[in-house]
């Protein structure tokens, strides 16, 4: 007999990541997972390589050097930093520690998919608050909260919409939520944002004992393969996470590469400048081709396709794939008329713009009946 898991687990749809290969093609352009097209810092790669003779050793379970380096780089107290195997692990740990059956976990309608998944895995009910023009709506989130709301997840900037809330709006959101609900500000793309009114959430964490900020090394630091994320949180939350995480949840290579990546400010700055330039270029090219790219402050663009036979998002996805260019379908996010495209290298960004220009130039299919 096959043992049955806890109620609700079989309702969890497995997370489907971005495609990475096309059968029959050796070289593909991977713009489906918001990775850093410039790769990792050379210093981080060297630190990773230097560990090869130490593979028999357990990592430092407290990630002391890494937390110290994060603290110095961001001006934060290392005692309030908890590291995880990607921010995904921290999302799951927060859900498991703070929510369970009978509880609700709130997120915005087109928020990052892992929030609902983590809620369901913990046995809690995910609740989606409507957005306004593909942007989180502070009033709708506050209105959807109730005494059962244990966690509120907000990606800022949000993946996949690319929109963000200002620091003042974040403050207003916190003020509008029940004090018992923990507000999780997921700032995975913070380094890409140039806007003056943006804040990553660290100031709100310092001011409130019911706010945490999540960050990742998977995006601007280009270390997605190593799985490294961190949270800055109130001491009581750090204590809770210290109890529920695995004792060696962050591997030694990730810790060493993370320290080196933080020290390589030039690489981060190069990646930020590259992204700002090519994000703007791609936005203009796609708009000129007749598509609708939404304004984005991240390293990706959400692009709406026309509701015309032969020009819809699914046709665009297949067209790009047939040319070896992989981007992300958005049906799982409730945006089936859109695709999400990561800003790539110059060559990759030109390739996807040219391909979509060609896609839009083909005469639209007119229904025959
Ligand atoms: C908003 C957001 N949060 C978290 C993550 C997960 O990042 P990590 O690789 O650190 O698990 C992603 C990855 O795409 C993301 O878009």
mmCIF file of N, CA and C in Angstrom, residues 264-369:
data_model
loop_
_atom_site.group_PDB
_atom_site.id
_atom_site.type_symbol
_atom_site.label_atom_id
_atom_site.label_comp_id
_atom_site.label_asym_id
_atom_site.label_seq_id
_atom_site.Cartn_x
_atom_site.Cartn_y
_atom_site.Cartn_z
ATOM 1 N N UNK A 264 33.076 41.729 -5.112
ATOM 2 C CA UNK A 264 33.301 42.164 -6.499
ATOM 3 C C UNK A 264 32.228 43.176 -6.907
ATOM 4 N N UNK A 265 32.346 44.382 -6.369
ATOM 5 C CA UNK A 265 31.333 45.421 -6.631
ATOM 6 C C UNK A 265 31.309 45.796 -8.112
ATOM 7 N N UNK A 266 32.477 45.694 -8.765
ATOM 8 C CA UNK A 266 32.541 46.052 -10.194
ATOM 9 C C UNK A 266 31.656 45.149 -11.037
ATOM 10 N N UNK A 267 31.667 43.867 -10.701
ATOM 11 C CA UNK A 267 30.849 42.923 -11.474
ATOM 12 C C UNK A 267 29.368 43.258 -11.314
ATOM 13 N N UNK A 268 28.978 43.557 -10.080
ATOM 14 C CA UNK A 268 27.569 43.901 -9.822
ATOM 15 C C UNK A 268 27.200 45.154 -10.611
ATOM 16 N N UNK A 269 28.076 46.139 -10.590
ATOM 17 C CA UNK A 269 27.796 47.399 -11.277
ATOM 18 C C UNK A 269 27.730 47.193 -12.796
ATOM 19 N N UNK A 270 28.633 46.357 -13.311
ATOM 20 C CA UNK A 270 28.624 46.054 -14.753
ATOM 21 C C UNK A 270 27.293 45.389 -15.134
ATOM 22 N N UNK A 271 26.860 44.449 -14.302
ATOM 23 C CA UNK A 271 25.608 43.730 -14.592
ATOM 24 C C UNK A 271 24.413 44.682 -14.527
ATOM 25 N N UNK A 272 24.440 45.596 -13.570
ATOM 26 C CA UNK A 272 23.337 46.552 -13.419
ATOM 27 C C UNK A 272 23.267 47.472 -14.640
ATOM 28 N N UNK A 273 24.433 47.984 -15.045
ATOM 29 C CA UNK A 273 24.460 48.902 -16.199
ATOM 30 C C UNK A 273 24.049 48.187 -17.481
ATOM 31 N N UNK A 274 24.560 46.969 -17.645
ATOM 32 C CA UNK A 274 24.207 46.182 -18.835
ATOM 33 C C UNK A 274 22.693 46.001 -18.895
ATOM 34 N N UNK A 275 22.113 45.634 -17.743
ATOM 35 C CA UNK A 275 20.678 45.365 -17.716
ATOM 36 C C UNK A 275 19.868 46.619 -18.038
ATOM 37 N N UNK A 276 20.251 47.742 -17.427
ATOM 38 C CA UNK A 276 19.489 48.982 -17.652
ATOM 39 C C UNK A 276 19.523 49.341 -19.141
ATOM 40 N N UNK A 277 20.695 49.187 -19.750
ATOM 41 C CA UNK A 277 20.827 49.563 -21.159
ATOM 42 C C UNK A 277 19.976 48.671 -22.061
ATOM 43 N N UNK A 278 20.121 47.356 -21.890
ATOM 44 C CA UNK A 278 19.462 46.440 -22.826
ATOM 45 C C UNK A 278 17.993 46.244 -22.504
ATOM 46 N N UNK A 279 17.600 46.469 -21.258
ATOM 47 C CA UNK A 279 16.168 46.443 -20.919
ATOM 48 C C UNK A 279 15.454 47.582 -21.665
ATOM 49 N N UNK A 280 16.070 48.753 -21.648
ATOM 50 C CA UNK A 280 15.478 49.895 -22.351
ATOM 51 C C UNK A 280 15.443 49.661 -23.857
ATOM 52 N N UNK A 281 16.551 49.124 -24.374
ATOM 53 C CA UNK A 281 16.650 48.869 -25.815
ATOM 54 C C UNK A 281 15.580 47.859 -26.243
ATOM 55 N N UNK A 282 15.457 46.770 -25.455
ATOM 56 C CA UNK A 282 14.500 45.711 -25.813
ATOM 57 C C UNK A 282 13.063 46.233 -25.715
ATOM 58 N N UNK A 283 12.788 47.021 -24.695
ATOM 59 C CA UNK A 283 11.441 47.589 -24.536
ATOM 60 C C UNK A 283 11.069 48.377 -25.791
ATOM 61 N N UNK A 284 11.982 49.229 -26.233
ATOM 62 C CA UNK A 284 11.693 50.071 -27.405
ATOM 63 C C UNK A 284 11.512 49.216 -28.655
ATOM 64 N N UNK A 285 12.386 48.222 -28.846
ATOM 65 C CA UNK A 285 12.295 47.388 -30.050
ATOM 66 C C UNK A 285 10.996 46.584 -30.089
ATOM 67 N N UNK A 286 10.589 46.043 -28.940
ATOM 68 C CA UNK A 286 9.373 45.223 -28.928
ATOM 69 C C UNK A 286 8.136 46.097 -29.140
ATOM 70 N N UNK A 287 8.151 47.288 -28.554
ATOM 71 C CA UNK A 287 7.023 48.200 -28.752
ATOM 72 C C UNK A 287 6.940 48.601 -30.229
ATOM 73 N N UNK A 288 8.100 48.864 -30.843
ATOM 74 C CA UNK A 288 8.112 49.256 -32.258
ATOM 75 C C UNK A 288 7.605 48.110 -33.141
ATOM 76 N N UNK A 289 7.782 46.865 -32.665
ATOM 77 C CA UNK A 289 7.331 45.710 -33.453
ATOM 78 C C UNK A 289 5.822 45.489 -33.308
ATOM 79 N N UNK A 290 5.174 46.244 -32.401
ATOM 80 C CA UNK A 290 3.728 46.100 -32.241
ATOM 81 C C UNK A 290 3.324 45.255 -31.047
ATOM 82 N N UNK A 291 4.309 44.922 -30.201
ATOM 83 C CA UNK A 291 3.999 44.177 -28.969
ATOM 84 C C UNK A 291 3.813 45.181 -27.828
ATOM 85 N N UNK A 292 3.375 44.670 -26.661
ATOM 86 C CA UNK A 292 3.186 45.578 -25.527
ATOM 87 C C UNK A 292 4.061 45.155 -24.351
ATOM 88 N N UNK A 293 5.301 45.668 -24.284
ATOM 89 C CA UNK A 293 6.122 45.371 -23.101
ATOM 90 C C UNK A 293 5.702 46.285 -21.951
ATOM 91 N N UNK A 294 5.465 45.716 -20.776
ATOM 92 C CA UNK A 294 5.106 46.538 -19.609
ATOM 93 C C UNK A 294 6.387 47.140 -19.030
ATOM 94 N N UNK A 295 6.299 48.336 -18.457
ATOM 95 C CA UNK A 295 7.500 48.936 -17.857
ATOM 96 C C UNK A 295 8.055 47.999 -16.782
ATOM 97 N N UNK A 296 9.365 47.807 -16.761
ATOM 98 C CA UNK A 296 9.960 46.880 -15.800
ATOM 99 C C UNK A 296 11.166 47.512 -15.119
ATOM 100 N N UNK A 297 11.298 47.281 -13.818
ATOM 101 C CA UNK A 297 12.498 47.712 -13.108
ATOM 102 C C UNK A 297 13.398 46.509 -12.786
ATOM 103 N N UNK A 298 13.046 45.337 -13.317
ATOM 104 C CA UNK A 298 13.829 44.130 -13.051
ATOM 105 C C UNK A 298 14.761 43.792 -14.208
ATOM 106 N N UNK A 299 15.169 42.522 -14.303
ATOM 107 C CA UNK A 299 16.049 42.098 -15.409
ATOM 108 C C UNK A 299 15.271 41.272 -16.425
ATOM 109 N N UNK A 300 14.007 41.617 -16.582
ATOM 110 C CA UNK A 300 13.115 40.880 -17.480
ATOM 111 C C UNK A 300 11.990 41.824 -17.907
ATOM 112 N N UNK A 301 11.305 41.418 -18.979
ATOM 113 C CA UNK A 301 10.151 42.194 -19.449
ATOM 114 C C UNK A 301 8.951 41.266 -19.553
ATOM 115 N N UNK A 302 7.811 41.716 -19.070
ATOM 116 C CA UNK A 302 6.554 41.030 -19.337
ATOM 117 C C UNK A 302 5.992 41.663 -20.608
ATOM 118 N N UNK A 303 5.666 40.820 -21.581
ATOM 119 C CA UNK A 303 5.268 41.336 -22.898
ATOM 120 C C UNK A 303 3.905 40.775 -23.274
ATOM 121 N N UNK A 304 2.965 41.682 -23.546
ATOM 122 C CA UNK A 304 1.627 41.223 -23.974
ATOM 123 C C UNK A 304 1.605 41.095 -25.492
ATOM 124 N N UNK A 305 0.998 39.994 -25.952
ATOM 125 C CA UNK A 305 0.900 39.725 -27.386
ATOM 126 C C UNK A 305 -0.509 40.066 -27.872
ATOM 127 N N UNK A 306 -0.650 40.368 -29.167
ATOM 128 C CA UNK A 306 -1.975 40.732 -29.684
ATOM 129 C C UNK A 306 -2.941 39.542 -29.655
ATOM 130 N N UNK A 307 -4.212 39.840 -29.520
ATOM 131 C CA UNK A 307 -5.231 38.789 -29.535
ATOM 132 C C UNK A 307 -5.672 38.552 -30.987
ATOM 133 N N UNK A 308 -4.736 38.095 -31.767
ATOM 134 C CA UNK A 308 -4.959 37.907 -33.207
ATOM 135 C C UNK A 308 -4.435 36.521 -33.554
ATOM 136 N N UNK A 309 -5.212 35.717 -34.310
ATOM 137 C CA UNK A 309 -4.727 34.375 -34.643
ATOM 138 C C UNK A 309 -3.333 34.426 -35.273
ATOM 139 N N UNK A 310 -2.471 33.555 -34.800
ATOM 140 C CA UNK A 310 -1.104 33.517 -35.339
ATOM 141 C C UNK A 310 -0.151 34.486 -34.659
ATOM 142 N N UNK A 311 -0.680 35.419 -33.877
ATOM 143 C CA UNK A 311 0.185 36.415 -33.210
ATOM 144 C C UNK A 311 0.097 36.323 -31.687
ATOM 145 N N UNK A 312 -0.629 35.318 -31.213
ATOM 146 C CA UNK A 312 -0.830 35.233 -29.756
ATOM 147 C C UNK A 312 0.458 34.762 -29.068
ATOM 148 N N UNK A 313 0.449 34.858 -27.722
ATOM 149 C CA UNK A 313 1.651 34.523 -26.945
ATOM 150 C C UNK A 313 2.095 33.080 -27.175
ATOM 151 N N UNK A 314 1.139 32.147 -27.259
ATOM 152 C CA UNK A 314 1.551 30.745 -27.433
ATOM 153 C C UNK A 314 2.240 30.549 -28.787
ATOM 154 N N UNK A 315 1.764 31.269 -29.806
ATOM 155 C CA UNK A 315 2.417 31.181 -31.122
ATOM 156 C C UNK A 315 3.803 31.811 -31.056
ATOM 157 N N UNK A 316 3.914 32.916 -30.318
ATOM 158 C CA UNK A 316 5.212 33.582 -30.164
ATOM 159 C C UNK A 316 6.201 32.677 -29.450
ATOM 160 N N UNK A 317 5.725 31.987 -28.423
ATOM 161 C CA UNK A 317 6.586 31.069 -27.663
ATOM 162 C C UNK A 317 7.121 29.966 -28.576
ATOM 163 N N UNK A 318 6.214 29.373 -29.378
ATOM 164 C CA UNK A 318 6.601 28.286 -30.276
ATOM 165 C C UNK A 318 7.542 28.805 -31.367
ATOM 166 N N UNK A 319 7.275 30.002 -31.873
ATOM 167 C CA UNK A 319 8.108 30.605 -32.917
ATOM 168 C C UNK A 319 9.536 30.800 -32.401
ATOM 169 N N UNK A 320 9.638 31.338 -31.198
ATOM 170 C CA UNK A 320 10.970 31.569 -30.614
ATOM 171 C C UNK A 320 11.678 30.239 -30.362
ATOM 172 N N UNK A 321 10.926 29.280 -29.830
ATOM 173 C CA UNK A 321 11.535 27.985 -29.497
ATOM 174 C C UNK A 321 12.069 27.312 -30.759
ATOM 175 N N UNK A 322 11.336 27.423 -31.852
ATOM 176 C CA UNK A 322 11.787 26.794 -33.097
ATOM 177 C C UNK A 322 13.097 27.436 -33.570
ATOM 178 N N UNK A 323 13.388 28.638 -33.089
ATOM 179 C CA UNK A 323 14.655 29.312 -33.431
ATOM 180 C C UNK A 323 15.671 29.205 -32.288
ATOM 181 N N UNK A 324 15.379 28.328 -31.332
ATOM 182 C CA UNK A 324 16.334 28.082 -30.247
ATOM 183 C C UNK A 324 16.353 29.159 -29.185
ATOM 184 N N UNK A 325 15.259 29.941 -29.086
ATOM 185 C CA UNK A 325 15.205 31.005 -28.069
ATOM 186 C C UNK A 325 14.121 30.641 -27.059
ATOM 187 N N UNK A 326 14.539 30.491 -25.797
ATOM 188 C CA UNK A 326 13.604 30.055 -24.764
ATOM 189 C C UNK A 326 13.210 31.226 -23.873
ATOM 190 N N UNK A 327 11.912 31.492 -23.791
ATOM 191 C CA UNK A 327 11.387 32.514 -22.884
ATOM 192 C C UNK A 327 10.302 31.841 -22.053
ATOM 193 N N UNK A 328 9.667 32.578 -21.157
ATOM 194 C CA UNK A 328 8.751 31.919 -20.218
ATOM 195 C C UNK A 328 7.276 32.156 -20.577
ATOM 196 N N UNK A 329 6.520 31.042 -20.653
ATOM 197 C CA UNK A 329 5.060 31.146 -20.808
ATOM 198 C C UNK A 329 4.471 31.648 -19.493
ATOM 199 N N UNK A 330 3.354 32.343 -19.551
ATOM 200 C CA UNK A 330 2.826 32.996 -18.352
ATOM 201 C C UNK A 330 1.441 32.486 -17.936
ATOM 202 N N UNK A 331 1.008 31.349 -18.509
ATOM 203 C CA UNK A 331 -0.306 30.808 -18.155
ATOM 204 C C UNK A 331 -0.417 30.541 -16.657
ATOM 205 N N UNK A 332 0.636 30.005 -16.050
ATOM 206 C CA UNK A 332 0.591 29.670 -14.619
ATOM 207 C C UNK A 332 0.425 30.912 -13.756
ATOM 208 N N UNK A 333 0.763 32.078 -14.311
ATOM 209 C CA UNK A 333 0.620 33.338 -13.571
ATOM 210 C C UNK A 333 -0.702 34.039 -13.887
ATOM 211 N N UNK A 334 -1.577 33.354 -14.639
ATOM 212 C CA UNK A 334 -2.855 33.971 -15.007
ATOM 213 C C UNK A 334 -2.688 35.042 -16.062
ATOM 214 N N UNK A 335 -1.596 34.967 -16.832
ATOM 215 C CA UNK A 335 -1.345 35.949 -17.889
ATOM 216 C C UNK A 335 -1.058 35.221 -19.206
ATOM 217 N N UNK A 336 -2.051 34.438 -19.700
ATOM 218 C CA UNK A 336 -1.788 33.589 -20.861
ATOM 219 C C UNK A 336 -1.513 34.369 -22.137
ATOM 220 N N UNK A 337 -1.855 35.675 -22.148
ATOM 221 C CA UNK A 337 -1.597 36.484 -23.353
ATOM 222 C C UNK A 337 -0.215 37.134 -23.321
ATOM 223 N N UNK A 338 0.597 36.755 -22.329
ATOM 224 C CA UNK A 338 1.926 37.385 -22.175
ATOM 225 C C UNK A 338 3.041 36.345 -22.192
ATOM 226 N N UNK A 339 4.238 36.797 -22.490
ATOM 227 C CA UNK A 339 5.460 36.019 -22.277
ATOM 228 C C UNK A 339 6.397 36.865 -21.423
ATOM 229 N N UNK A 340 7.271 36.209 -20.659
ATOM 230 C CA UNK A 340 8.287 36.936 -19.893
ATOM 231 C C UNK A 340 9.651 36.663 -20.520
ATOM 232 N N UNK A 341 10.365 37.732 -20.795
ATOM 233 C CA UNK A 341 11.650 37.615 -21.493
ATOM 234 C C UNK A 341 12.752 38.220 -20.629
ATOM 235 N N UNK A 342 13.755 37.422 -20.292
ATOM 236 C CA UNK A 342 14.892 37.926 -19.518
ATOM 237 C C UNK A 342 15.796 38.761 -20.424
ATOM 238 N N UNK A 343 16.349 39.824 -19.887
ATOM 239 C CA UNK A 343 17.338 40.610 -20.625
ATOM 240 C C UNK A 343 18.615 39.771 -20.693
ATOM 241 N N UNK A 344 19.080 39.471 -21.916
ATOM 242 C CA UNK A 344 20.242 38.607 -22.087
ATOM 243 C C UNK A 344 21.510 39.390 -22.364
ATOM 244 N N UNK A 345 22.497 38.715 -22.921
ATOM 245 C CA UNK A 345 23.680 39.417 -23.431
ATOM 246 C C UNK A 345 23.224 40.294 -24.598
ATOM 247 N N UNK A 346 24.120 41.138 -25.085
ATOM 248 C CA UNK A 346 23.741 41.956 -26.249
ATOM 249 C C UNK A 346 23.293 41.057 -27.404
ATOM 250 N N UNK A 347 24.066 40.006 -27.662
ATOM 251 C CA UNK A 347 23.757 39.110 -28.785
ATOM 252 C C UNK A 347 22.390 38.435 -28.584
ATOM 253 N N UNK A 348 22.149 37.974 -27.364
ATOM 254 C CA UNK A 348 20.880 37.289 -27.090
ATOM 255 C C UNK A 348 19.699 38.251 -27.179
ATOM 256 N N UNK A 349 19.919 39.468 -26.679
ATOM 257 C CA UNK A 349 18.822 40.445 -26.672
ATOM 258 C C UNK A 349 18.491 40.869 -28.102
ATOM 259 N N UNK A 350 19.541 41.053 -28.915
ATOM 260 C CA UNK A 350 19.292 41.379 -30.330
ATOM 261 C C UNK A 350 18.589 40.214 -31.021
ATOM 262 N N UNK A 351 18.988 38.981 -30.666
ATOM 263 C CA UNK A 351 18.398 37.804 -31.317
ATOM 264 C C UNK A 351 16.903 37.707 -31.015
ATOM 265 N N UNK A 352 16.523 37.927 -29.756
ATOM 266 C CA UNK A 352 15.098 37.792 -29.424
ATOM 267 C C UNK A 352 14.299 38.954 -30.024
ATOM 268 N N UNK A 353 14.894 40.143 -30.067
ATOM 269 C CA UNK A 353 14.194 41.289 -30.666
ATOM 270 C C UNK A 353 14.007 41.058 -32.164
ATOM 271 N N UNK A 354 15.057 40.580 -32.847
ATOM 272 C CA UNK A 354 14.949 40.328 -34.291
ATOM 273 C C UNK A 354 13.907 39.242 -34.567
ATOM 274 N N UNK A 355 13.957 38.187 -33.764
ATOM 275 C CA UNK A 355 13.021 37.083 -33.985
ATOM 276 C C UNK A 355 11.583 37.560 -33.793
ATOM 277 N N UNK A 356 11.333 38.328 -32.746
ATOM 278 C CA UNK A 356 9.959 38.782 -32.514
ATOM 279 C C UNK A 356 9.538 39.824 -33.553
ATOM 280 N N UNK A 357 10.502 40.590 -34.048
ATOM 281 C CA UNK A 357 10.202 41.510 -35.154
ATOM 282 C C UNK A 357 9.721 40.707 -36.359
ATOM 283 N N UNK A 358 10.408 39.597 -36.632
ATOM 284 C CA UNK A 358 10.015 38.719 -37.740
ATOM 285 C C UNK A 358 8.657 38.091 -37.495
ATOM 286 N N UNK A 359 8.422 37.683 -36.266
ATOM 287 C CA UNK A 359 7.140 37.064 -35.891
ATOM 288 C C UNK A 359 5.987 38.039 -36.141
ATOM 289 N N UNK A 360 6.182 39.273 -35.774
ATOM 290 C CA UNK A 360 5.107 40.269 -35.921
ATOM 291 C C UNK A 360 4.959 40.725 -37.379
ATOM 292 N N UNK A 361 6.007 40.527 -38.168
ATOM 293 C CA UNK A 361 5.942 40.990 -39.564
ATOM 294 C C UNK A 361 5.232 39.984 -40.469
ATOM 295 N N UNK A 362 5.171 38.719 -40.029
ATOM 296 C CA UNK A 362 4.465 37.706 -40.830
ATOM 297 C C UNK A 362 2.990 38.090 -40.861
ATOM 298 N N UNK A 363 2.328 38.102 -42.040
ATOM 299 C CA UNK A 363 0.914 38.490 -42.057
ATOM 300 C C UNK A 363 0.100 37.627 -41.094
ATOM 301 N N UNK A 364 -0.760 38.266 -40.293
ATOM 302 C CA UNK A 364 -1.570 37.528 -39.321
ATOM 303 C C UNK A 364 -2.503 36.578 -40.057
ATOM 304 N N UNK A 365 -2.706 35.401 -39.449
ATOM 305 C CA UNK A 365 -3.628 34.429 -40.069
ATOM 306 C C UNK A 365 -5.059 34.919 -39.943
ATOM 307 N N UNK A 366 -5.786 34.927 -41.047
ATOM 308 C CA UNK A 366 -7.196 35.330 -40.989
ATOM 309 C C UNK A 366 -8.021 34.045 -40.898
ATOM 310 N N UNK A 367 -8.901 33.948 -39.896
ATOM 311 C CA UNK A 367 -9.699 32.717 -39.802
ATOM 312 C C UNK A 367 -10.460 32.473 -41.105
ATOM 313 N N UNK A 368 -10.495 31.216 -41.569
ATOM 314 C CA UNK A 368 -11.120 30.920 -42.861
ATOM 315 C C UNK A 368 -12.636 30.729 -42.737
ATOM 316 N N UNK A 369 -13.123 30.490 -41.539
ATOM 317 C CA UNK A 369 -14.598 30.362 -41.438
ATOM 318 C C UNK A 369 -15.097 31.173 -40.258
#
